[in-house]
């Protein structure tokens, strides 16, 4: 390992420092995604130097995909390097299944970001650079991506979880040739992933066979494509702003309304639908699938219930409202389990993927005297239940009460019901049976249903 020394490559250090100064604060914790390749090795070398100047904490995360027979050696190399620099390193071991029809690159990338999502830091720093930008734009063009897919990689990007570190890319305007020059001048060592030489991977095919030809004709193609990506990024932001404006008239309680979508032109409705899917963390279907779903939604009659699935997402429609839901939780039919409540503060219902909390509340809740020495159970709906939530109204079927409360049919089977012996006394979203309600001025036990 080479000692850090002054050289003409200090311009790369200065450029990186400018990016960091624009985004991080003194005392922040940065974790570099360290593969061991030349790009991340150069970035590590630069960050070690800047961490002392700018006073931020630096650590590393190395993802061992287990694909190469040399993966263990690469992990050891990264650990030894971090030890020499005096920084901590976390090695994540993952298994990438080789499934037909699924890109190994895409699966590996998704797994890496899943690891990054759980890193304890302010930023995960990636070594993606100017040439990566150009390659990504061309790959997305050949895949028929839309404006968002063709947009430039941002310097800083938030991950889906609010608690996750942000992604930081300080080398996006640095060319691969400058990175290679820096590595040579500072006599750095790095590993060579043999898969980078295989043109069976689309990115390697572009890098080895196509881009050298482009460079011969258009020497500054990477800078030109970067400008193109930035123009597309601006267009994407404007489309998001338009969607946010349209959502003001089309969203009620966070749900798209079919009638509101019908008031928009089809391209605007599609833009709003795509924007809403992304805002709610749902999968994005292909353009053809998205258009098919939207056409079906717009042609629904008022009393028609709609249900379609793709990836891990389900789209349902009830009473004109569009529900965007996680498929894995809805596809599992709840078992007919029965839990006995023994007066604890909460009751976890694994079969319904949620918890009922019991809190003490004045003037509301269940009268404790009415359930004293009785068997209190929680179970799912089986049908035929009757309930009296209002003392001035007759006893009614739970089915009619749920319909009047506009609770969608698929949610009704996933609700916990509280029984005293065999009598239904509490329904989430509906209330407590008249006979068991606490009197005014008294303290009651109020159940609260929290779905995961």
Short mmCIF file of N, CA, C and O in Angstrom, two decimals, residues 147 150-152 223-238:
data_model
loop_
_atom_site.label_atom_id
_atom_site.label_comp_id
_atom_site.label_asym_id
_atom_site.label_seq_id
_atom_site.Cartn_x
_atom_site.Cartn_y
_atom_site.Cartn_z
N UNK A 147 -38.18 8.89 -19.12
CA UNK A 147 -37.37 10.05 -18.72
C UNK A 147 -36.69 9.82 -17.38
O UNK A 147 -35.51 10.13 -17.20
N UNK A 150 -33.70 7.60 -17.68
CA UNK A 150 -32.61 8.18 -18.44
C UNK A 150 -31.95 9.36 -17.71
O UNK A 150 -30.97 9.92 -18.20
N UNK A 151 -32.50 9.71 -16.58
CA UNK A 151 -31.98 10.85 -15.83
C UNK A 151 -30.60 10.53 -15.24
O UNK A 151 -30.29 9.38 -14.95
N UNK A 152 -29.82 11.58 -15.06
CA UNK A 152 -28.49 11.41 -14.49
C UNK A 152 -28.58 10.90 -13.05
O UNK A 152 -29.52 11.24 -12.32
N UNK A 223 -18.99 13.64 -21.42
CA UNK A 223 -19.47 14.94 -20.95
C UNK A 223 -20.78 15.31 -21.65
O UNK A 223 -21.70 15.86 -21.03
N UNK A 224 -20.86 15.00 -22.95
CA UNK A 224 -22.08 15.31 -23.71
C UNK A 224 -23.27 14.52 -23.18
O UNK A 224 -24.37 15.05 -22.99
N UNK A 225 -23.05 13.23 -22.92
CA UNK A 225 -24.14 12.40 -22.40
C UNK A 225 -24.53 12.81 -20.99
O UNK A 225 -25.69 12.69 -20.60
N UNK A 226 -23.57 13.32 -20.22
CA UNK A 226 -23.89 13.83 -18.89
C UNK A 226 -24.84 15.02 -18.99
O UNK A 226 -25.81 15.11 -18.23
N UNK A 227 -24.58 15.93 -19.95
CA UNK A 227 -25.49 17.07 -20.15
C UNK A 227 -26.88 16.58 -20.53
O UNK A 227 -27.89 17.09 -20.04
N UNK A 228 -26.91 15.58 -21.41
CA UNK A 228 -28.21 15.02 -21.82
C UNK A 228 -28.96 14.46 -20.62
O UNK A 228 -30.17 14.70 -20.45
N UNK A 229 -28.26 13.70 -19.79
CA UNK A 229 -28.90 13.13 -18.60
C UNK A 229 -29.42 14.22 -17.67
O UNK A 229 -30.49 14.07 -17.07
N UNK A 230 -28.68 15.31 -17.55
CA UNK A 230 -29.13 16.39 -16.68
C UNK A 230 -30.37 17.08 -17.23
O UNK A 230 -31.25 17.49 -16.48
N UNK A 231 -30.42 17.24 -18.56
CA UNK A 231 -31.63 17.80 -19.16
C UNK A 231 -32.84 16.91 -18.85
O UNK A 231 -33.93 17.40 -18.53
N UNK A 232 -32.62 15.61 -18.97
CA UNK A 232 -33.70 14.67 -18.69
C UNK A 232 -34.07 14.67 -17.21
O UNK A 232 -35.24 14.49 -16.86
N UNK A 233 -33.09 14.88 -16.34
CA UNK A 233 -33.37 14.99 -14.90
C UNK A 233 -34.29 16.18 -14.62
O UNK A 233 -35.23 16.09 -13.82
N UNK A 234 -34.02 17.31 -15.29
CA UNK A 234 -34.88 18.48 -15.12
C UNK A 234 -36.29 18.19 -15.60
O UNK A 234 -37.28 18.58 -14.96
N UNK A 235 -36.40 17.51 -16.75
CA UNK A 235 -37.72 17.16 -17.28
C UNK A 235 -38.46 16.24 -16.32
O UNK A 235 -39.67 16.38 -16.10
N UNK A 236 -37.72 15.30 -15.72
CA UNK A 236 -38.32 14.38 -14.76
C UNK A 236 -38.84 15.13 -13.52
O UNK A 236 -39.94 14.83 -13.02
N UNK A 237 -38.06 16.09 -13.05
CA UNK A 237 -38.50 16.89 -11.90
C UNK A 237 -39.76 17.68 -12.23
O UNK A 237 -40.66 17.81 -11.40
N UNK A 238 -39.83 18.22 -13.45
CA UNK A 238 -41.02 18.98 -13.85
C UNK A 238 -42.25 18.07 -13.92
O UNK A 238 -43.35 18.48 -13.53
#
